[in-house]
Short mmCIF file of C-alpha atoms and ligand atoms in Angstrom, two decimals:
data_model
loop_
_atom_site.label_atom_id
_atom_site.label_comp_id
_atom_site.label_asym_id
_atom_site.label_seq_id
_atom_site.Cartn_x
_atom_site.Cartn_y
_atom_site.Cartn_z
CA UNK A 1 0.00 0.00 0.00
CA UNK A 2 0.84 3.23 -0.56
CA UNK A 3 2.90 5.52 1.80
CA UNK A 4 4.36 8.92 2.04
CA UNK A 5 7.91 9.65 4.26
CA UNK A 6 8.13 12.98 4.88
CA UNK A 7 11.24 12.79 7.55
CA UNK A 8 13.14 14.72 5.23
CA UNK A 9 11.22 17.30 4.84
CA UNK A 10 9.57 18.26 7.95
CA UNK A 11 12.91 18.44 9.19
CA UNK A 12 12.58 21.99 6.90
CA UNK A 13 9.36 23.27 9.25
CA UNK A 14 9.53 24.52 12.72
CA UNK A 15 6.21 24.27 15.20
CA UNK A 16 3.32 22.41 13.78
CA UNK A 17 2.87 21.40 10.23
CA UNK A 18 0.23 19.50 10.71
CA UNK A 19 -2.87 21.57 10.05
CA UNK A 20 -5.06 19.23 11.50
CA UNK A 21 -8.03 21.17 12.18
CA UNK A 22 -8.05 22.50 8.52
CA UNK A 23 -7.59 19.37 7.00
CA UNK A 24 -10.39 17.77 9.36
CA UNK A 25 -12.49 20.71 7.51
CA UNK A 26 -10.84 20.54 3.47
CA UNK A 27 -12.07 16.47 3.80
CA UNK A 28 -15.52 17.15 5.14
CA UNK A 29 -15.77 19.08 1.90
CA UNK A 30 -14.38 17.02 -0.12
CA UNK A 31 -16.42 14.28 1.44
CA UNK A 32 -19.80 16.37 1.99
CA UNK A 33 -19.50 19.36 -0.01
CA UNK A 34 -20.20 22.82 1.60
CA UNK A 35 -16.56 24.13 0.44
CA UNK A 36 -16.22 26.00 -3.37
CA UNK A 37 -16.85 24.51 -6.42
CA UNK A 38 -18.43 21.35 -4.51
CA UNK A 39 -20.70 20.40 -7.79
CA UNK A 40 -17.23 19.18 -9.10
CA UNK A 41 -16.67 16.14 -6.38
CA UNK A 42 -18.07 13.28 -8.05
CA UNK A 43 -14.26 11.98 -8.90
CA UNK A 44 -14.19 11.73 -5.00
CA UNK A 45 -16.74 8.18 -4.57
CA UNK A 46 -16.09 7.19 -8.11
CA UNK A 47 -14.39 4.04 -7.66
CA UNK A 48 -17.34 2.58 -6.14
CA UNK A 49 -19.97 5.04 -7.45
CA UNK A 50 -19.05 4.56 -10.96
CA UNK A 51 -21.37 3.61 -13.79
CA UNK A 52 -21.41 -0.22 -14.35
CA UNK A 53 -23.46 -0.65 -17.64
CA UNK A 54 -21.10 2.43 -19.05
CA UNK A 55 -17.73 0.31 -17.97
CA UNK A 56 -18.72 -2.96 -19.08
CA UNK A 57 -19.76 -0.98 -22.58
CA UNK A 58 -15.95 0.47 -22.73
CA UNK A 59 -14.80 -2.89 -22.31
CA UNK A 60 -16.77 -3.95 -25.04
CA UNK A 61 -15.73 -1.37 -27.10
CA UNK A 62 -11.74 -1.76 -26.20
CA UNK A 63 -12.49 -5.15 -27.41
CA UNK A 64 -13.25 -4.53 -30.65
CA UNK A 65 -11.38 -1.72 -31.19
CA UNK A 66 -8.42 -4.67 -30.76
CA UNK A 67 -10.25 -6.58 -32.72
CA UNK A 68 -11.07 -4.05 -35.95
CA UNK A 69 -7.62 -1.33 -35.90
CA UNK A 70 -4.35 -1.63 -35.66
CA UNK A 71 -4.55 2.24 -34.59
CA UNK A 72 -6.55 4.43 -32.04
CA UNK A 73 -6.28 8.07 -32.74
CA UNK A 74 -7.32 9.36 -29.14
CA UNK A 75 -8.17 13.44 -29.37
CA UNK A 76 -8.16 15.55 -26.44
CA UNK A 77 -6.21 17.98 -24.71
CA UNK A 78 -5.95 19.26 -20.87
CA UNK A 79 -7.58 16.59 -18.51
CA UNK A 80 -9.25 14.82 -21.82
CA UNK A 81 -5.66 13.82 -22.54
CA UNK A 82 -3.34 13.32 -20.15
CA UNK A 83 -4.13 10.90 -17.62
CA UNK A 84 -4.47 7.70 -20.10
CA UNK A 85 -0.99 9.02 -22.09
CA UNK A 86 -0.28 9.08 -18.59
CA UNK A 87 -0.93 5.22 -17.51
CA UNK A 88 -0.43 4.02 -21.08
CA UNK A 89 3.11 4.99 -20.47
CA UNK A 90 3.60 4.36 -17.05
CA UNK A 91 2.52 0.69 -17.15
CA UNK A 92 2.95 0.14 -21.13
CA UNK A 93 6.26 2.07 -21.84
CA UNK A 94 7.20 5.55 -23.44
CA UNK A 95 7.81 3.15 -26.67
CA UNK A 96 4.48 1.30 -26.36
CA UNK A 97 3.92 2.47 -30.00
CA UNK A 98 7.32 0.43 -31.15
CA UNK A 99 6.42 -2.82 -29.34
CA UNK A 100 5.51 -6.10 -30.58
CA UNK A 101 2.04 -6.85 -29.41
CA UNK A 102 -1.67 -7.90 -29.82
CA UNK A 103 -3.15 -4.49 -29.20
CA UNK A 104 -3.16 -1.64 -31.50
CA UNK A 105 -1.06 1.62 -31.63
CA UNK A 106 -2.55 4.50 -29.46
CA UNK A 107 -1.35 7.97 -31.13
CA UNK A 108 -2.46 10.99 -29.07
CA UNK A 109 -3.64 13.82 -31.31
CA UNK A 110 -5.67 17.04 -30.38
CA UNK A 111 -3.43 18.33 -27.93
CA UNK A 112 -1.32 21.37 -29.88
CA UNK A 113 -2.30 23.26 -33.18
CA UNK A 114 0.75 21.50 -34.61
CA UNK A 115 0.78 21.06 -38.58
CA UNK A 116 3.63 18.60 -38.51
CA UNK A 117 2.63 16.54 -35.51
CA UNK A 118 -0.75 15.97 -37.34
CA UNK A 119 0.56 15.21 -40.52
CA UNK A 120 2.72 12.67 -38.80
CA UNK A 121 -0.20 10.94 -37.05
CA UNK A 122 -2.28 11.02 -40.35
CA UNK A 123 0.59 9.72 -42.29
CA UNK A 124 1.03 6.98 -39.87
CA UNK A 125 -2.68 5.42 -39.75
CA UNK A 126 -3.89 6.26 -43.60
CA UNK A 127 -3.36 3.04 -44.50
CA UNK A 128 -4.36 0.59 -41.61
CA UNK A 129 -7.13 -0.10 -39.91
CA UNK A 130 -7.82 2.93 -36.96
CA UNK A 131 -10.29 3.99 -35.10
CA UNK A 132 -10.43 7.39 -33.49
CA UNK A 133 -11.70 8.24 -29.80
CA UNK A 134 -12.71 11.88 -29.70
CA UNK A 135 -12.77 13.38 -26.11
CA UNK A 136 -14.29 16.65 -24.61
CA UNK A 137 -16.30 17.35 -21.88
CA UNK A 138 -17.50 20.50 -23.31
CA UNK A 139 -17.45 19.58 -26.94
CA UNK A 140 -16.09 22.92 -28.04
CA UNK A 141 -12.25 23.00 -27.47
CA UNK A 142 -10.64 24.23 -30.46
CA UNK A 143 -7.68 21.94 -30.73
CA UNK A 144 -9.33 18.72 -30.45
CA UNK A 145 -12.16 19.87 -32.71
CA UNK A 146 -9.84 20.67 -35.23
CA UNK A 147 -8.06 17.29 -34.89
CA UNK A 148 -11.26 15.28 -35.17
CA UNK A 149 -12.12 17.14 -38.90
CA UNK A 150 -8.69 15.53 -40.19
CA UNK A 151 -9.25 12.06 -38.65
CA UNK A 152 -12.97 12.26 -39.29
CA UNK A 153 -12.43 12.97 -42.89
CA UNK A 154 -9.74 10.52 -43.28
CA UNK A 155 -11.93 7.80 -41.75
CA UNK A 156 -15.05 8.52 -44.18
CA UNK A 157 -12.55 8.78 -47.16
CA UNK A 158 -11.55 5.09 -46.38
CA UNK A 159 -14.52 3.10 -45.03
CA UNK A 160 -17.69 5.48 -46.23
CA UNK A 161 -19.33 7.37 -43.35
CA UNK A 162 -21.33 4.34 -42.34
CA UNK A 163 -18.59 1.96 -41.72
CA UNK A 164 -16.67 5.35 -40.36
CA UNK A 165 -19.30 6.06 -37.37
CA UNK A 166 -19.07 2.51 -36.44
CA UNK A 167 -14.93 3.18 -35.77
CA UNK A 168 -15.73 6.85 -33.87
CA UNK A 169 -16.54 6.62 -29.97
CA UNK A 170 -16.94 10.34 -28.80
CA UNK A 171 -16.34 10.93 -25.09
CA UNK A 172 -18.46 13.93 -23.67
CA UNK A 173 -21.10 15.42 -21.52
CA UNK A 174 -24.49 13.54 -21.36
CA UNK A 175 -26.43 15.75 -23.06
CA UNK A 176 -24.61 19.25 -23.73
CA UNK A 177 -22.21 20.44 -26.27
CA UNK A 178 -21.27 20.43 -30.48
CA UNK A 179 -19.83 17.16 -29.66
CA UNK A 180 -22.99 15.48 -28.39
CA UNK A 181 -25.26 17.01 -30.80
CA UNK A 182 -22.92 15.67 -33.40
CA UNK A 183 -22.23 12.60 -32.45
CA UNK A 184 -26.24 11.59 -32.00
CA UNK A 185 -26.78 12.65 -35.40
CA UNK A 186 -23.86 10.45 -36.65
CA UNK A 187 -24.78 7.93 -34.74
CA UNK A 188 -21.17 7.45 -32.60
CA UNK A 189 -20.65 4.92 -29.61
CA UNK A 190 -20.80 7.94 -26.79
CA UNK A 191 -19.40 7.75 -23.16
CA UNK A 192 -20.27 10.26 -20.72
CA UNK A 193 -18.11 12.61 -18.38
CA UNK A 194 -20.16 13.06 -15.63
CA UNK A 195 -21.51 16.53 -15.14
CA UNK A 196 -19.78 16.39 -11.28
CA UNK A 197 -16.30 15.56 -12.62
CA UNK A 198 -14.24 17.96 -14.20
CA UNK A 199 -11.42 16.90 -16.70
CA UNK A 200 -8.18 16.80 -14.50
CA UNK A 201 -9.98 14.43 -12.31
CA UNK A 202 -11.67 12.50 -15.50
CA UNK A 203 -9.08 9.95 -15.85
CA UNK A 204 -11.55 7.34 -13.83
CA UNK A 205 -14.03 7.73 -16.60
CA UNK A 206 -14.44 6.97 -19.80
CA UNK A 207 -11.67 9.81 -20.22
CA UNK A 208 -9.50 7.25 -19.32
CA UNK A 209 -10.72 3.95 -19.26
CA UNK A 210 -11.32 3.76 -23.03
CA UNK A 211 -8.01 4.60 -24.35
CA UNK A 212 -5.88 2.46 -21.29
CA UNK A 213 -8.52 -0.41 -22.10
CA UNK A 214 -7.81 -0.39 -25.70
CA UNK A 215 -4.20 -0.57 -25.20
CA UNK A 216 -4.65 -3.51 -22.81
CA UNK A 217 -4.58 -2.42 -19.05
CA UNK A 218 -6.57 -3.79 -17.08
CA UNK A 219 -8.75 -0.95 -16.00
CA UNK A 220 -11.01 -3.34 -13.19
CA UNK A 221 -7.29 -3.06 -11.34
CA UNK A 222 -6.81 0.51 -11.90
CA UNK A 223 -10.48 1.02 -10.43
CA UNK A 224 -9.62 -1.35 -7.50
CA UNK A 225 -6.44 0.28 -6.91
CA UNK A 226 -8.27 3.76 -6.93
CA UNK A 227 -11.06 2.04 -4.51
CA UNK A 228 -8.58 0.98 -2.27
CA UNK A 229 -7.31 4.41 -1.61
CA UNK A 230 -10.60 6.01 -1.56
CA UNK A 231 -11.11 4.19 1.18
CA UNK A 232 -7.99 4.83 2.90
CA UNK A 233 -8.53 8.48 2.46
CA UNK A 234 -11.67 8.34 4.26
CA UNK A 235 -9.70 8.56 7.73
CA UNK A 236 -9.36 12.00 9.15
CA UNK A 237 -6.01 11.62 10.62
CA UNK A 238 -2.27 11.82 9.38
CA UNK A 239 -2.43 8.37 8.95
CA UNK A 240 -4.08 8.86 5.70
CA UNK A 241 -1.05 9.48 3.09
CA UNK A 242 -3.03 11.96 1.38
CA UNK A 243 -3.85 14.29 4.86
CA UNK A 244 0.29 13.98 5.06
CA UNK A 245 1.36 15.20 2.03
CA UNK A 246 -1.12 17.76 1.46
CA UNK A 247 -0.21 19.46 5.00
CA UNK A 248 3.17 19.06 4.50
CA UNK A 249 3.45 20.39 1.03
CA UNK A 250 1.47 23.37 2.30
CA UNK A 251 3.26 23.94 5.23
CA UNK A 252 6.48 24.36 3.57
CA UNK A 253 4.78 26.81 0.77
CA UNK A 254 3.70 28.54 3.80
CA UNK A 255 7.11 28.69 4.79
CA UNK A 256 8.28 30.25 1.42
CA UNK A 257 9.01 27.65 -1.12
CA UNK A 258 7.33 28.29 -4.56
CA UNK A 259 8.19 25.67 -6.87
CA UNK A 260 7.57 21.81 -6.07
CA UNK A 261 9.07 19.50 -8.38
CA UNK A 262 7.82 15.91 -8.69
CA UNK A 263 10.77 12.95 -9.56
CA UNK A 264 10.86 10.14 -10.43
CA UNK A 265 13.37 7.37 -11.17
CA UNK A 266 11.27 5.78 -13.91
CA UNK A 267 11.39 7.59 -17.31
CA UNK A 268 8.24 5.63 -17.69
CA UNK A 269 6.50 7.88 -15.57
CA UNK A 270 7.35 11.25 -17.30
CA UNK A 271 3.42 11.56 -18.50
CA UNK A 272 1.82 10.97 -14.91
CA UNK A 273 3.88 13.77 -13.76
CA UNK A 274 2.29 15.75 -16.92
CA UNK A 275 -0.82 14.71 -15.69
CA UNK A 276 -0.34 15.25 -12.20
CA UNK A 277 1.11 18.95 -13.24
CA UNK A 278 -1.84 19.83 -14.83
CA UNK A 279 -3.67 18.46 -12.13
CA UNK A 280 -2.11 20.83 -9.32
CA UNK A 281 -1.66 23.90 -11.77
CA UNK A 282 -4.75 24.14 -13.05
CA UNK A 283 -6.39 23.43 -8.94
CA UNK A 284 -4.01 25.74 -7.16
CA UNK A 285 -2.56 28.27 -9.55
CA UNK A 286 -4.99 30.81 -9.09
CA UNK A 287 -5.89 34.00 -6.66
CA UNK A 288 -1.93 34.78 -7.08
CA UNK A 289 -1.25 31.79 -5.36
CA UNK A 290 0.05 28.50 -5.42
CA UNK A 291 3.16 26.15 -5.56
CA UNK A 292 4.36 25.87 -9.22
CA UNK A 293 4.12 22.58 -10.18
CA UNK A 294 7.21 21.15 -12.46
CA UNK A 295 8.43 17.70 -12.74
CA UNK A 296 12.11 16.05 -13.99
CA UNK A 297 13.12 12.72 -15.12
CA UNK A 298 15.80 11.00 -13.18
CA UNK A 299 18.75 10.44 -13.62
CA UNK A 300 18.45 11.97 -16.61
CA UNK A 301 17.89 15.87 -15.54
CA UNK A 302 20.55 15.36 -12.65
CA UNK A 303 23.33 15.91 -15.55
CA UNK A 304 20.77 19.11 -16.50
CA UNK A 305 18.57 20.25 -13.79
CA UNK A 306 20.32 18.83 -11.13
CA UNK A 307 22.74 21.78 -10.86
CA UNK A 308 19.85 24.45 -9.96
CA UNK A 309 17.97 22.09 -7.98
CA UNK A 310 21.21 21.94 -5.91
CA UNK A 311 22.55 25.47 -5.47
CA UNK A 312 19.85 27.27 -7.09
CA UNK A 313 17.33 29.87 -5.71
CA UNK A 314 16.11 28.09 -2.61
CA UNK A 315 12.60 27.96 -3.26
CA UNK A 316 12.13 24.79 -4.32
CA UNK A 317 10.93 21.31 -2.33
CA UNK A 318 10.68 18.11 -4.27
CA UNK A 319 8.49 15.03 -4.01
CA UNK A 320 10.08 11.71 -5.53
CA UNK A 321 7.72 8.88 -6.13
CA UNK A 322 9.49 5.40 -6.23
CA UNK A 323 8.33 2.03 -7.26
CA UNK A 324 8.96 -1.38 -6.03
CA UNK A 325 11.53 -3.22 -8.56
CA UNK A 326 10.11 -4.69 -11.71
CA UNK A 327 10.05 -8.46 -11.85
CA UNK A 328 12.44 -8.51 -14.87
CA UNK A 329 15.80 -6.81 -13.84
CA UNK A 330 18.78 -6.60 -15.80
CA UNK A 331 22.02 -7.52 -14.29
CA UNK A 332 25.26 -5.75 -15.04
CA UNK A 333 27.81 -7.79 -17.09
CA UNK A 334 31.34 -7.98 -15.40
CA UNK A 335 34.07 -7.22 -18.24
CA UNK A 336 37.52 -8.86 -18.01
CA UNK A 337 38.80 -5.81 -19.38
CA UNK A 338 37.44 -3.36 -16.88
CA UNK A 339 38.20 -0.67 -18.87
CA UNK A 340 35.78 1.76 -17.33
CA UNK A 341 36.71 0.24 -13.83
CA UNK A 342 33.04 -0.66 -13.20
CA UNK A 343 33.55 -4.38 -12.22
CA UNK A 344 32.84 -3.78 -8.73
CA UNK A 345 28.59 -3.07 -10.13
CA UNK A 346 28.67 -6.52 -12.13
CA UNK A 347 26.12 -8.55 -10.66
CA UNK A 348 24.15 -6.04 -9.40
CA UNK A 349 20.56 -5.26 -11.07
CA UNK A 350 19.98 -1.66 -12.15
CA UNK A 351 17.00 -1.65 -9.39
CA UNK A 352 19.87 -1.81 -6.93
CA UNK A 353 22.29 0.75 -8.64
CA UNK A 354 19.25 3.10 -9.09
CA UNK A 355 18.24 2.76 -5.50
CA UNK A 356 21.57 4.02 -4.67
CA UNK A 357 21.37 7.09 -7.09
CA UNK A 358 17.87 7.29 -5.26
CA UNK A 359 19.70 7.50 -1.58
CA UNK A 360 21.82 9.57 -2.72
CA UNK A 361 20.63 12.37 -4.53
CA UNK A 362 18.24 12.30 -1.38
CA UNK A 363 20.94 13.02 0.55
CA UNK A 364 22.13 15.79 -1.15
CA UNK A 365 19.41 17.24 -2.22
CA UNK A 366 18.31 17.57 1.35
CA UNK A 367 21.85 18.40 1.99
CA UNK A 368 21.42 21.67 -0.35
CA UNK A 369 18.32 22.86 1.35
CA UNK A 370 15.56 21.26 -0.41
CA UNK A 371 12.90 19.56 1.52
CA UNK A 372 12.19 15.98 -0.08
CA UNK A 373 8.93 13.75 0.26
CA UNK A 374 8.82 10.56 -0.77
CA UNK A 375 5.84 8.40 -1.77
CA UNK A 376 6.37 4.81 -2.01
CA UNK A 377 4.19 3.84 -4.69
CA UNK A 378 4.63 -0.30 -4.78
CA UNK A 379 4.77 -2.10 -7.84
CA UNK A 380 4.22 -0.31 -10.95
CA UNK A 381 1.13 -2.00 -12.08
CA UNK A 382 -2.55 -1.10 -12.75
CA UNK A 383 -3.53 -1.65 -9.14
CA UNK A 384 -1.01 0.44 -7.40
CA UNK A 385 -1.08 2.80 -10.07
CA UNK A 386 -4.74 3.51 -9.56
CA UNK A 387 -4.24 4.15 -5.97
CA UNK A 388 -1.57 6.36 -6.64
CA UNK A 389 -3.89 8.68 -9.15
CA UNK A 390 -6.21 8.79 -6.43
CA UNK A 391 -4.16 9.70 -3.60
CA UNK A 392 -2.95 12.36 -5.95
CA UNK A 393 -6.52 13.66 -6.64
CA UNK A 394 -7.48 13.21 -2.59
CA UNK A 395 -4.50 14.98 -1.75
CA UNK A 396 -5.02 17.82 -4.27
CA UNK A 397 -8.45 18.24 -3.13
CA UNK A 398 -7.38 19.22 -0.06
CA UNK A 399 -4.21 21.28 -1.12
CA UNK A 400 -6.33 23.04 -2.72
CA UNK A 401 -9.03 23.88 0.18
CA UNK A 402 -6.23 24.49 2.67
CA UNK A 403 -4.93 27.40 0.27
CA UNK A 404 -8.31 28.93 0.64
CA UNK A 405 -8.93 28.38 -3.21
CA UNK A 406 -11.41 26.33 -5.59
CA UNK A 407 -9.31 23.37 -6.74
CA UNK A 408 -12.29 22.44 -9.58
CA UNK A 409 -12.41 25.75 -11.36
CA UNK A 410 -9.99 26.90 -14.24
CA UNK A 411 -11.27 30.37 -14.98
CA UNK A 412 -7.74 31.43 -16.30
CA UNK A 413 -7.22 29.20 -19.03
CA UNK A 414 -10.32 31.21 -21.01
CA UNK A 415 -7.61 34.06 -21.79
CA UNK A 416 -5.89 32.81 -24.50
CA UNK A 417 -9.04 31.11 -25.79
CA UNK A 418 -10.73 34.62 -26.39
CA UNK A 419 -8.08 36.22 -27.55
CA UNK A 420 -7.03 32.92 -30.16
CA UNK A 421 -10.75 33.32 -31.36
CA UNK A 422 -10.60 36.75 -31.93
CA UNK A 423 -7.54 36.80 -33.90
CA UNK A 424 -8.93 33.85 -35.96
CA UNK A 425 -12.12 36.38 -36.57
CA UNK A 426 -14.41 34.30 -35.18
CA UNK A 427 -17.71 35.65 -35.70
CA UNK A 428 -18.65 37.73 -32.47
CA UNK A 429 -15.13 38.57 -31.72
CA UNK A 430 -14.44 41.37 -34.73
CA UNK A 431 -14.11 44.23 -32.38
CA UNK A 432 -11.68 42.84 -29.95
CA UNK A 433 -9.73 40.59 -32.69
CA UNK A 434 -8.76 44.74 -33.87
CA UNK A 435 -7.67 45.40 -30.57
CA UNK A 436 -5.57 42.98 -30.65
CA UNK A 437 -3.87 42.96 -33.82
CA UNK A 438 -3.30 46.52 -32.32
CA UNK A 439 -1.39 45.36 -29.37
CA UNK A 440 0.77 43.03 -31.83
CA UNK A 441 1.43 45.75 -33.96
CA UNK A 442 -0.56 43.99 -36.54
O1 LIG B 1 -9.15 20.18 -16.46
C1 LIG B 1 -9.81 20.76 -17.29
O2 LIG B 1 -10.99 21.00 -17.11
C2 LIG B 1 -9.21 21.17 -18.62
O3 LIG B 1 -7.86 20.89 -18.70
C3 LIG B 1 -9.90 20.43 -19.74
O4 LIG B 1 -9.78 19.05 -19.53
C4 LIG B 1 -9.35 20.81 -21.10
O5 LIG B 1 -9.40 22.20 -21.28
C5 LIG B 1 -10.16 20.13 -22.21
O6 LIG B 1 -11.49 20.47 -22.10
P1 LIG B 1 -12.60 19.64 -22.84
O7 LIG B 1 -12.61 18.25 -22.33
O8 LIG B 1 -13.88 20.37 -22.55
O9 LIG B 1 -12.28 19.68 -24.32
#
């Protein structure tokens, strides 16, 4: 099960860090409602509350997805995006794509304005069998919507539109939104994102489930895994993991660190800390407030970031998340040569070697004045995993409440949105699309 050690990091805090009595009151929220933006906590019973009939239907649909396409073209961007690049990764590899295997590619589109990435993408399925999952709650985000037109087109071009709306499953609201209304008059497979769920907490939906499903996780693990840790976030006391790292995290940005950066040792896991990035950024960046949420790949960005995060500004704390060793380890070769003088690691497994590099940049890092957490995550498979997204969620929940924000709001990200329409002249937008070219010098 999963656990947090935050020895070297309270070591940073004087007086109490614990922040019991707020916590006690950001969980009766999160559990009750009553605190802001509480029509957006249906993410927090989901593992138990979730719809049946709709998960036995994405299984079904995962199925023959495997069965019909050698490609699924998943479009979305934001929390209709990350999480299952996330787990795909995490438990199916950054080079999932390059494997030999029974289940089809899984190509991620939807999430830039990029000409070459979707040229790529298109090049790549035009002449297999794909499929395309189209994802958004709202059914209006620009990027995604202008994904699905290529893949849509593509789809009809090569099957006919009958055959083509039997190989599109659209993800969205029940009953709202240019998605929906298309996709009933299509006639699409839909899935639903609950109304009480908002998309950085969606990957326990169809958000998710579809895409991880297809590429052949088993998602009744990743639910158990998340049900297990609901319920051990139902205890209002530090020994729930999540009540520990939220207070502590918060303590120390009450104590003047901006910037948390979440590690890990896995380059596997480089997408959950995208995902989990969004996840705190978009629930605690806002009222000028907030720890900036960044992440870095180790060992890799110890030869690049690892300079700064040692004698850099001080404002940084850092949160490593470790896994149990994988089954499979390889074992370093002794060489009678020796030339590199590295005989005295042959024999050892790169679990143990990186468990070292673990201890040690640890050390150091502590050493140089940045608070660490760690949170033991287990084995890296769909059960643990699950639990891990969400403690991550629980514990971001309350983050968020004991900064005094709403964690389940986004209101900033509309910015750019208005001011990309009204330089692409939407219709509505003429006036302020002038203004603008004005500013730009346009
Ligand atoms: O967390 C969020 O709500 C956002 O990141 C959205 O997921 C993102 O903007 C995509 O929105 P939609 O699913 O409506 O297309």
């Amino acid at each position: 099960m999963l656990s947090v050690d935050v020895s070297k990091a309270v070591s940073f805090l004087s007086g109490d860090y614990q922040l019991g009595d707020e916590l006690k009151q950001a969980a009766n929220w999160l559990q009750n409602g009553g605190g802001k933006g509480d029509d957006f906590i249906g993410w927090v019973k989901l593992p138990e509350a979730y719809d049946k009939d709709e998960f036995a239907r994405i299984e079904k649909a995962a199925k023959k997805i495997q069965s019909d396409s050698k490609a699924l073209v998943v479009i979305g961007i934001g929390g209709s995006y990350l999480g299952a690049r996330g787990v795909i990764e995490c438990l199916g590899s950054p080079n999932y794509n390059l494997k030999k295997k029974d289940t089809p590619n899984v190509y991620f589109m939807g999430n830039g304005l990029s000409s070459a990435a979707t040229k790529e993408v298109y090049d790549l399925v035009k002449d297999v069998d794909f499929s395309v999952n189209v994802i958004s709650k709202s059914g209006t985000t620009t990027e995604p919507a202008v994904a699905f037109r290529f893949f849509k087109e593509l789809l009809e071009q090569k099957y006919g539109k009958a055959e083509a709306a039997k190989r599109i499953y659209a993800t969205t609201d029940k009953s709202r939104g240019a998605l929906k209304s298309l996709a009933d008059a299509e006639g699409y497979e839909t899935f639903v994102v609950p109304d009480d769920v908002g998309g950085r907490y969606s990957v326990l939906t169809a958000v998710g489930l579809l895409p991880i499903a297809v590429a052949g996780i088993d998602i009744n693990e990743l639910m158990g895994g998340a049900a297990d840790m609901m319920k051990a976030c139902r205890t209002d006391d530090f020994t729930n993991p999540a009540w520990e790292y939220a207070a502590v995290r918060n303590a120390l940005y009450r104590a003047g660190k901006k910037t948390e950066l979440l590690a890990c040792f896995e380059p596997s896991f480089r997408f959950m800390a995208e995902w989990w990035k969004q996840l705190y950024g978009e629930s605690e960046g806002k009222d000028n407030k907030g720890l900036f949420p960044a992440s870095v790949d180790f060992t890799a960005d110890l030869h690049s970031m690892g300079q700064y995060i040692q004698q850099g500004e001080r404002t940084l704390l850092e949160t490593v998340v470790r896994f149990d060793p994988d089954d499979e380890q390889m074992v370093v070769p002794y060489d009678d040569v020796n030339g590199d003088g590295l005989n005295f690691l042959a024999g050892k497994t790169l679990h143990e070697i990186n468990t070292q590099a673990m201890d040690g940049t640890l050390l150091a890092h502590v050493e140089g004045g940045v608070p660490n957490m760690i949170v033991r995550a287990g084995k890296r498979d769909a059960r643990e995993l699950g639990a891990l997204i969400y403690f991550f969620e629980y514990a971001c929940g309350l983050s968020g409440y004991l900064l005094g924000v709403n964690p389940f709001d986004q209101p900033g990200v509309e910015a750019y949105k208005k001011n990309m329409f009204a330089l692409m002249n939407k219709p509505g937008y003429e006036e302020m699309g002038a203004e603008l070219r004005k500013k730009l010098g346009k």
